[in-house]
PDB file of C-alpha atoms in Angstrom:
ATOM      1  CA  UNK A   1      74.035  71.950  80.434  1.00  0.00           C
ATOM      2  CA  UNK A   2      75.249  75.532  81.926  1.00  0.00           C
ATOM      3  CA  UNK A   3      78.556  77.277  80.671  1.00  0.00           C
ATOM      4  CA  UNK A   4      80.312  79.273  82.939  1.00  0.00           C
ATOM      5  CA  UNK A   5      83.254  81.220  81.656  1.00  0.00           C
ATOM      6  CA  UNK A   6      85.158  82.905  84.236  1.00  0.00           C
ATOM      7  CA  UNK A   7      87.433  86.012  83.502  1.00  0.00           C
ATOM      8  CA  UNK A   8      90.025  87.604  85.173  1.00  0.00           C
ATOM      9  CA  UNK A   9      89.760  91.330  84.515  1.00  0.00           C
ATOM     10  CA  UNK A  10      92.409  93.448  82.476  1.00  0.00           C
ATOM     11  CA  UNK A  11      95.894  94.487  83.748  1.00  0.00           C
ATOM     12  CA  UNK A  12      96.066  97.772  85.982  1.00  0.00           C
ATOM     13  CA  UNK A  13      99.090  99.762  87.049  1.00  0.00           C
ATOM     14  CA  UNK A  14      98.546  98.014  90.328  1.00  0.00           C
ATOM     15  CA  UNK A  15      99.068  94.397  89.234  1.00  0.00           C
ATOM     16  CA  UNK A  16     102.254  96.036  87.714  1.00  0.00           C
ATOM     17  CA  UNK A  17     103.850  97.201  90.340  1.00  0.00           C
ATOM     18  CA  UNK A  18     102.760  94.404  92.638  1.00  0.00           C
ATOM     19  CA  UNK A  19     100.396  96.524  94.860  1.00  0.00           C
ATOM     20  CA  UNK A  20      97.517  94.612  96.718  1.00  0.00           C
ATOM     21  CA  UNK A  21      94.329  95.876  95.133  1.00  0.00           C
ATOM     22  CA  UNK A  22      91.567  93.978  97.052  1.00  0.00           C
ATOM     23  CA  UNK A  23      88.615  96.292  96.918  1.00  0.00           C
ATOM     24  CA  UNK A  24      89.968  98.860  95.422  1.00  0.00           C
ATOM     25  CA  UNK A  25      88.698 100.609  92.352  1.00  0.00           C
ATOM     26  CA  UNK A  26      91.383 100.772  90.129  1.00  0.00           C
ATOM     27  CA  UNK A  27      91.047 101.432  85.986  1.00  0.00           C
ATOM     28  CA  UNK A  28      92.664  99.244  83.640  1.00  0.00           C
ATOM     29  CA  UNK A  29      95.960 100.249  82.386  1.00  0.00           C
ATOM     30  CA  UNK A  30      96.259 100.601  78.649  1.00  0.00           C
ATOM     31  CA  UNK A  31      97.931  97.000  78.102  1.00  0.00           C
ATOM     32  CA  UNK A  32      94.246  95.713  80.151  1.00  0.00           C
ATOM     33  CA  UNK A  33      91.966  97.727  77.863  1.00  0.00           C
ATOM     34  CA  UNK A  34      94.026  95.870  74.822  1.00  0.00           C
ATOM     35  CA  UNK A  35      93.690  93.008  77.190  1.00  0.00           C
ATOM     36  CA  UNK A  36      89.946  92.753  77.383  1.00  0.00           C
ATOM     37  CA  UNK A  37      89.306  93.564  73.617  1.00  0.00           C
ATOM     38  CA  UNK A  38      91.573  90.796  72.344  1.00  0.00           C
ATOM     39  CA  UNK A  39      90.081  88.666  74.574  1.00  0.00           C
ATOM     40  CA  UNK A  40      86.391  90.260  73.057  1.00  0.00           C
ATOM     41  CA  UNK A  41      87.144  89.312  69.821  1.00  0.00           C
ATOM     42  CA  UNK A  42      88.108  85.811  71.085  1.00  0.00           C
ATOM     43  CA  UNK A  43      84.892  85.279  72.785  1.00  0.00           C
ATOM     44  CA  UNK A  44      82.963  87.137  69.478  1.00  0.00           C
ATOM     45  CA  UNK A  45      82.608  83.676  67.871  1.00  0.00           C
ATOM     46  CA  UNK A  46      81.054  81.782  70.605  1.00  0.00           C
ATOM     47  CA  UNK A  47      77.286  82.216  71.293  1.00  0.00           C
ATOM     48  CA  UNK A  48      77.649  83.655  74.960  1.00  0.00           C
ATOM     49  CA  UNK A  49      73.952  85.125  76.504  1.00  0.00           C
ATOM     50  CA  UNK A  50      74.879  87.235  79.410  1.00  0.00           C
ATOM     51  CA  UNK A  51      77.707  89.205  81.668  1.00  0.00           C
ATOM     52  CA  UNK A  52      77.413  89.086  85.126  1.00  0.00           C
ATOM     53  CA  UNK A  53      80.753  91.700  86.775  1.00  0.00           C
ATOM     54  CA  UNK A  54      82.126  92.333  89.878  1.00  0.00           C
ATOM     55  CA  UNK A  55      81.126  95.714  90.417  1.00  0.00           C
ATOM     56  CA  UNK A  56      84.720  96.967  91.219  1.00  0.00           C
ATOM     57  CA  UNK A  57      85.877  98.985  88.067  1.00  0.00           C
ATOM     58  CA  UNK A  58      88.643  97.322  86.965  1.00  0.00           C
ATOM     59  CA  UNK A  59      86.082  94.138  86.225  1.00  0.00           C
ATOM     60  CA  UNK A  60      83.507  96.045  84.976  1.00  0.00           C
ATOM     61  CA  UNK A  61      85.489  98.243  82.271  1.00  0.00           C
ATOM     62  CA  UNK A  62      86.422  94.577  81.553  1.00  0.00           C
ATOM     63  CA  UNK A  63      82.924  93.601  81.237  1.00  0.00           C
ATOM     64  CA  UNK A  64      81.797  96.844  79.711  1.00  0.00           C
ATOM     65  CA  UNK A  65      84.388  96.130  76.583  1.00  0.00           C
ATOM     66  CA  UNK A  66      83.520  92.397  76.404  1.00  0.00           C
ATOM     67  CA  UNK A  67      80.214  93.843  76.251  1.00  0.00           C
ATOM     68  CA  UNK A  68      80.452  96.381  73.346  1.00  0.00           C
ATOM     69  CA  UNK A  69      82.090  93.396  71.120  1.00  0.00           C
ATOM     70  CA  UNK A  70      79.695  90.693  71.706  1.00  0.00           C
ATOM     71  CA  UNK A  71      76.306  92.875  72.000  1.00  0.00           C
ATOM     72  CA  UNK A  72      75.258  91.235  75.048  1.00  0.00           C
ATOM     73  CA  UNK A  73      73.739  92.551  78.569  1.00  0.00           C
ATOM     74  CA  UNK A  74      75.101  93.275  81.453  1.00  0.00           C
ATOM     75  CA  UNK A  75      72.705  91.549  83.621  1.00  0.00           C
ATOM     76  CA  UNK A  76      74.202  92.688  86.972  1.00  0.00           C
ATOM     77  CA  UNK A  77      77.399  94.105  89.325  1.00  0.00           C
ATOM     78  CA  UNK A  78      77.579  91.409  92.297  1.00  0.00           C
ATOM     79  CA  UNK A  79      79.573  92.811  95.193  1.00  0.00           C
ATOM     80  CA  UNK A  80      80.319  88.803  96.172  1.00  0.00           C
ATOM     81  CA  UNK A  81      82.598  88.627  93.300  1.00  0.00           C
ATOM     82  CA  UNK A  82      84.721  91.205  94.405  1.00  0.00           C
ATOM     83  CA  UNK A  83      88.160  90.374  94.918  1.00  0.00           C
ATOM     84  CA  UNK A  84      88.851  89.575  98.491  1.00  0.00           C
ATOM     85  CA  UNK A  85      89.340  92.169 100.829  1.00  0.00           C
ATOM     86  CA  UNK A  86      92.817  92.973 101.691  1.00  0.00           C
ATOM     87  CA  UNK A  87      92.261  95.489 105.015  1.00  0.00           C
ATOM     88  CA  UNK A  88      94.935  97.762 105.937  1.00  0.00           C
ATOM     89  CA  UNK A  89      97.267  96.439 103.558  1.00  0.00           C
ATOM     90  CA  UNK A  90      95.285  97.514 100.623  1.00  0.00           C
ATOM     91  CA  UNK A  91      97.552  99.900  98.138  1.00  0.00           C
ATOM     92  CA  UNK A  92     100.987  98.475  99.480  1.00  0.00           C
ATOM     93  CA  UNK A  93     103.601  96.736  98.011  1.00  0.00           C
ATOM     94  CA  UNK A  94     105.585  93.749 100.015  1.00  0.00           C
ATOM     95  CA  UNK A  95     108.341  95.639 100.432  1.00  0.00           C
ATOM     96  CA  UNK A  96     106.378  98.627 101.879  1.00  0.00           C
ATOM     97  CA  UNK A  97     104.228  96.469 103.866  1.00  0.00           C
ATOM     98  CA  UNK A  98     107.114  94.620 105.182  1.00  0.00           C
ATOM     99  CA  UNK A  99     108.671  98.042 105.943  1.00  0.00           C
ATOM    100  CA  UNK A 100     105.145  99.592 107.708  1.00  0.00           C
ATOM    101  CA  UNK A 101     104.722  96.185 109.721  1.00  0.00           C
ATOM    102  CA  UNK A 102     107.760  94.226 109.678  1.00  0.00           C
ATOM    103  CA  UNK A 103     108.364  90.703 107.949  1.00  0.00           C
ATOM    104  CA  UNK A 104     105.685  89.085 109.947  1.00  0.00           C
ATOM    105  CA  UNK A 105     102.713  91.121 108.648  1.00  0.00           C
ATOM    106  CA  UNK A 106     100.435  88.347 107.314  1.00  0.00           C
ATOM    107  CA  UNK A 107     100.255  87.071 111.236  1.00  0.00           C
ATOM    108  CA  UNK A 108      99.007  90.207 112.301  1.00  0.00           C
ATOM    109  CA  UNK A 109      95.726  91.592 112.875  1.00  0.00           C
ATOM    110  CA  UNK A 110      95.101  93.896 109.839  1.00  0.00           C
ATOM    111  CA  UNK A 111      91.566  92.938 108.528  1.00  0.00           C
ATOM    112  CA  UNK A 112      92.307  90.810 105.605  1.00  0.00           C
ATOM    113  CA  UNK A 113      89.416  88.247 104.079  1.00  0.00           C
ATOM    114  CA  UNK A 114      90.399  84.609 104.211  1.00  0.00           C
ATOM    115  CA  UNK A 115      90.150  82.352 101.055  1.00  0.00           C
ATOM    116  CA  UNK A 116      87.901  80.774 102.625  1.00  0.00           C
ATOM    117  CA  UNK A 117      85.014  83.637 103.132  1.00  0.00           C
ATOM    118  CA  UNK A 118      86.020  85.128  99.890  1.00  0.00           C
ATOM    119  CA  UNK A 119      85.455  81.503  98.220  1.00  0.00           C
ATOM    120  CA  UNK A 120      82.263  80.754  99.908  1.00  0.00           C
ATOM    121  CA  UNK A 121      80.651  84.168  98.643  1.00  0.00           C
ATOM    122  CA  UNK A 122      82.048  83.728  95.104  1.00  0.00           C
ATOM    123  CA  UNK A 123      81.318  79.939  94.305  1.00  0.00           C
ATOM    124  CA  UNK A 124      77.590  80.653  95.879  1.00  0.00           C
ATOM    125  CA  UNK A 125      77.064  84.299  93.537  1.00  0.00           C
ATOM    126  CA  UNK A 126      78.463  81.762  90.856  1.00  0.00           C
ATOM    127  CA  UNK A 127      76.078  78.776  91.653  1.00  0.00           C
ATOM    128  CA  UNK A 128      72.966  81.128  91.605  1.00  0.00           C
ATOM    129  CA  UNK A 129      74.069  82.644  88.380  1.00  0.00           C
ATOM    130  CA  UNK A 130      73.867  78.953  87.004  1.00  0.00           C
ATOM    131  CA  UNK A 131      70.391  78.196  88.583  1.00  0.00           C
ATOM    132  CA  UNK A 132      69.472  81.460  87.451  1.00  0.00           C
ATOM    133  CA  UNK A 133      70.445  81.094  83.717  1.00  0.00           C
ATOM    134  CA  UNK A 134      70.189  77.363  83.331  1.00  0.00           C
ATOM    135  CA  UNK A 135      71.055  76.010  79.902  1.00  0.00           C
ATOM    136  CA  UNK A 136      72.988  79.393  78.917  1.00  0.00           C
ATOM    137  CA  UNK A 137      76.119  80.256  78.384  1.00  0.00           C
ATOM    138  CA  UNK A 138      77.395  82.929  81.251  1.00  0.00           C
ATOM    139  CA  UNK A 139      80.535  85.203  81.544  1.00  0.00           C
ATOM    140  CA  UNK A 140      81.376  86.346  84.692  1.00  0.00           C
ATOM    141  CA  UNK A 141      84.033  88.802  84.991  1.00  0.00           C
ATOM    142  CA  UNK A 142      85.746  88.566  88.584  1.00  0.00           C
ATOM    143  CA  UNK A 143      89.443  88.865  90.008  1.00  0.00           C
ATOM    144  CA  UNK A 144      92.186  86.780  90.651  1.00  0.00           C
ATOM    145  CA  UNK A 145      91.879  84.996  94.150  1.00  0.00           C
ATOM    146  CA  UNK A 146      88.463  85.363  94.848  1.00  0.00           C
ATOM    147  CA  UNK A 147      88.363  83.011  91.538  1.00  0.00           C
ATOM    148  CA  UNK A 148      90.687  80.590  92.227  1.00  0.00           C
ATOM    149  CA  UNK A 149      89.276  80.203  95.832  1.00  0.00           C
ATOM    150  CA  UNK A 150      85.506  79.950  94.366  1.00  0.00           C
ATOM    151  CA  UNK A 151      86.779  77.409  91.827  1.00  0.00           C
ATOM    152  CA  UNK A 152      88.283  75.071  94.885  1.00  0.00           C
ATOM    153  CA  UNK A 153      85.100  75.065  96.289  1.00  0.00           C
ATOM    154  CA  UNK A 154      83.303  74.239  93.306  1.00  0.00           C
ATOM    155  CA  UNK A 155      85.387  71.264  91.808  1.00  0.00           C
ATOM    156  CA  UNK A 156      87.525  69.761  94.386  1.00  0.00           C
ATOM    157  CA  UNK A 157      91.264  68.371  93.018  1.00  0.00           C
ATOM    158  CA  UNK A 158      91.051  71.367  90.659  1.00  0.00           C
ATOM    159  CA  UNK A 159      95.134  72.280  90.783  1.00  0.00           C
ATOM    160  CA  UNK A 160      94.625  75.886  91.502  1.00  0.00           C
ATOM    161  CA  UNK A 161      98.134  76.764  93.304  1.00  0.00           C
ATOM    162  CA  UNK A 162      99.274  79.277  90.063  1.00  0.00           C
ATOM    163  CA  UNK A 163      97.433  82.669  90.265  1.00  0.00           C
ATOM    164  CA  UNK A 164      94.646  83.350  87.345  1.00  0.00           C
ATOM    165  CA  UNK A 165      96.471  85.177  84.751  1.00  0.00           C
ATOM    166  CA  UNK A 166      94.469  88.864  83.939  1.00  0.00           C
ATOM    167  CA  UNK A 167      91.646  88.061  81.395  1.00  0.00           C
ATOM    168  CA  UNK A 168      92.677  84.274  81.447  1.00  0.00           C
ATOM    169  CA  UNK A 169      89.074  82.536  80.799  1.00  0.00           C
ATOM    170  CA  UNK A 170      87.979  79.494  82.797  1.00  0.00           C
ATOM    171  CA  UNK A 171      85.342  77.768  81.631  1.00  0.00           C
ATOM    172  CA  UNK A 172      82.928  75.364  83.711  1.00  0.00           C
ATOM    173  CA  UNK A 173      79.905  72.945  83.059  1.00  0.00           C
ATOM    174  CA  UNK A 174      77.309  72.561  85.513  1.00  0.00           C
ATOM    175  CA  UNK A 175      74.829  69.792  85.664  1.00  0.00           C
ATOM    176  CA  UNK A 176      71.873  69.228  87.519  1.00  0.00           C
ATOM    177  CA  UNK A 177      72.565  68.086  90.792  1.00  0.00           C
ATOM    178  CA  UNK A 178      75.118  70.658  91.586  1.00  0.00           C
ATOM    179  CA  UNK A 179      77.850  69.014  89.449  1.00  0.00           C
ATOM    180  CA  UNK A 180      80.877  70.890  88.277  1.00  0.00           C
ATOM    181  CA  UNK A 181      83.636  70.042  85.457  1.00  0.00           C
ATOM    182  CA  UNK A 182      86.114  72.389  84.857  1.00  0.00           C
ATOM    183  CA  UNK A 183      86.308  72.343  80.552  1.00  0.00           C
ATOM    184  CA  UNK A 184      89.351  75.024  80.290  1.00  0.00           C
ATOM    185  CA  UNK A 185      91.430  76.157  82.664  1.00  0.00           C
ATOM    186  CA  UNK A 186      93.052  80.107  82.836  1.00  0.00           C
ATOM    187  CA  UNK A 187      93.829  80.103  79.033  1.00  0.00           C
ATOM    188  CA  UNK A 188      94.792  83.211  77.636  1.00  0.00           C
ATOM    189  CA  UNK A 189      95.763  81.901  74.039  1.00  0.00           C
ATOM    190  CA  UNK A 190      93.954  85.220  72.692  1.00  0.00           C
ATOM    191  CA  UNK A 191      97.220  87.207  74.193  1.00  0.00           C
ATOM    192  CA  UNK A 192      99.549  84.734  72.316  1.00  0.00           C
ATOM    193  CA  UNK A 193     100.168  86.246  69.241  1.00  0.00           C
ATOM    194  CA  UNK A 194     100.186  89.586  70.699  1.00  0.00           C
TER     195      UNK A 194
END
């Protein structure tokens, strides 16, 4: 049996103030960097093997902390678990979208990745990683949507309608055969006490 833990990375400024980050390299705020280490210590007591990141910053200073706590490698920065790409309305905020492009910007032409395409390149990055390290136990640190999207097409039924709270871990089985079962879904009980 394969373990998959999926992460959210750490807050940034950007989730704050409700800006669309897509592929943007943005740094963790200070309440993400306190993020990711509780959520290091949390993961300290489980025997996890390997960290596979997207390679956008905000993931991998995620990663890189995770890292540094559980003395595990890196193993790799996959560009297909990037968040999805959000086009021309990268860096705005609904209201200053709404105000460059009017209220009917999501029907317009301004080079934003589907679900779907960001889904089908994150759950396959995700199924080689579990061919790859078969029998481990994986962490790979992602983003929000492209998550939630690669988890649909994983395990189908999986209620995935509430966003991925930042450093929320999910954690999958994988069988041989290709079979998926979501074991824990976006818990973030190491923030709880905080």
């Amino acid at each position: 049996m394969t373990r998959v833990g999926l992460i959210r990375h750490g807050v940034t400024y950007w989730n704050k103030e409700g800006r669309t980050q897509g592929h943007s390299h943005n740094e963790l705020d200070e309440e993400g960097i306190a993020q990711a280490h509780r959520l290091a210590e949390r993961l300290s007591g489980e025997d996890w093997t390997v960290i596979v990141s997207s390679d956008l910053r905000r993931a991998r200073q995620t990663a890189e902390i995770i890292r540094g706590r559980l003395g595990i490698a890196i193993a790799g920065l996959d560009e297909r678990l990037r968040e999805l790409g959000r086009g021309q309305v990268e860096g705005y905020t609904e209201e200053e979208r709404v105000e460059r492009w009017g209220a009917g910007w999501r029907q317009m032409n301004l080079g934003l990745e589907s679900g779907a395409a960001g889904g089908e390149r994150g759950s396959c990055c995700i199924r080689e990683l579990a061919r790859k390290y078969a029998g481990e136990k994986i962490l790979v640190v992602s983003h929000g949507a492209v998550l939630r999207h690669s988890l649909n097409r994983l395990i189908s039924g999986l209620p995935t309608g509430d966003p991925l709270n930042n450093t929320s871990l999910t954690i999958l089985k994988h069988a041989e055969g290709d079979q998926w079962e979501c074991e824990l879904y976006n818990c973030t009980r190491h923030l709880k006490a905080w």
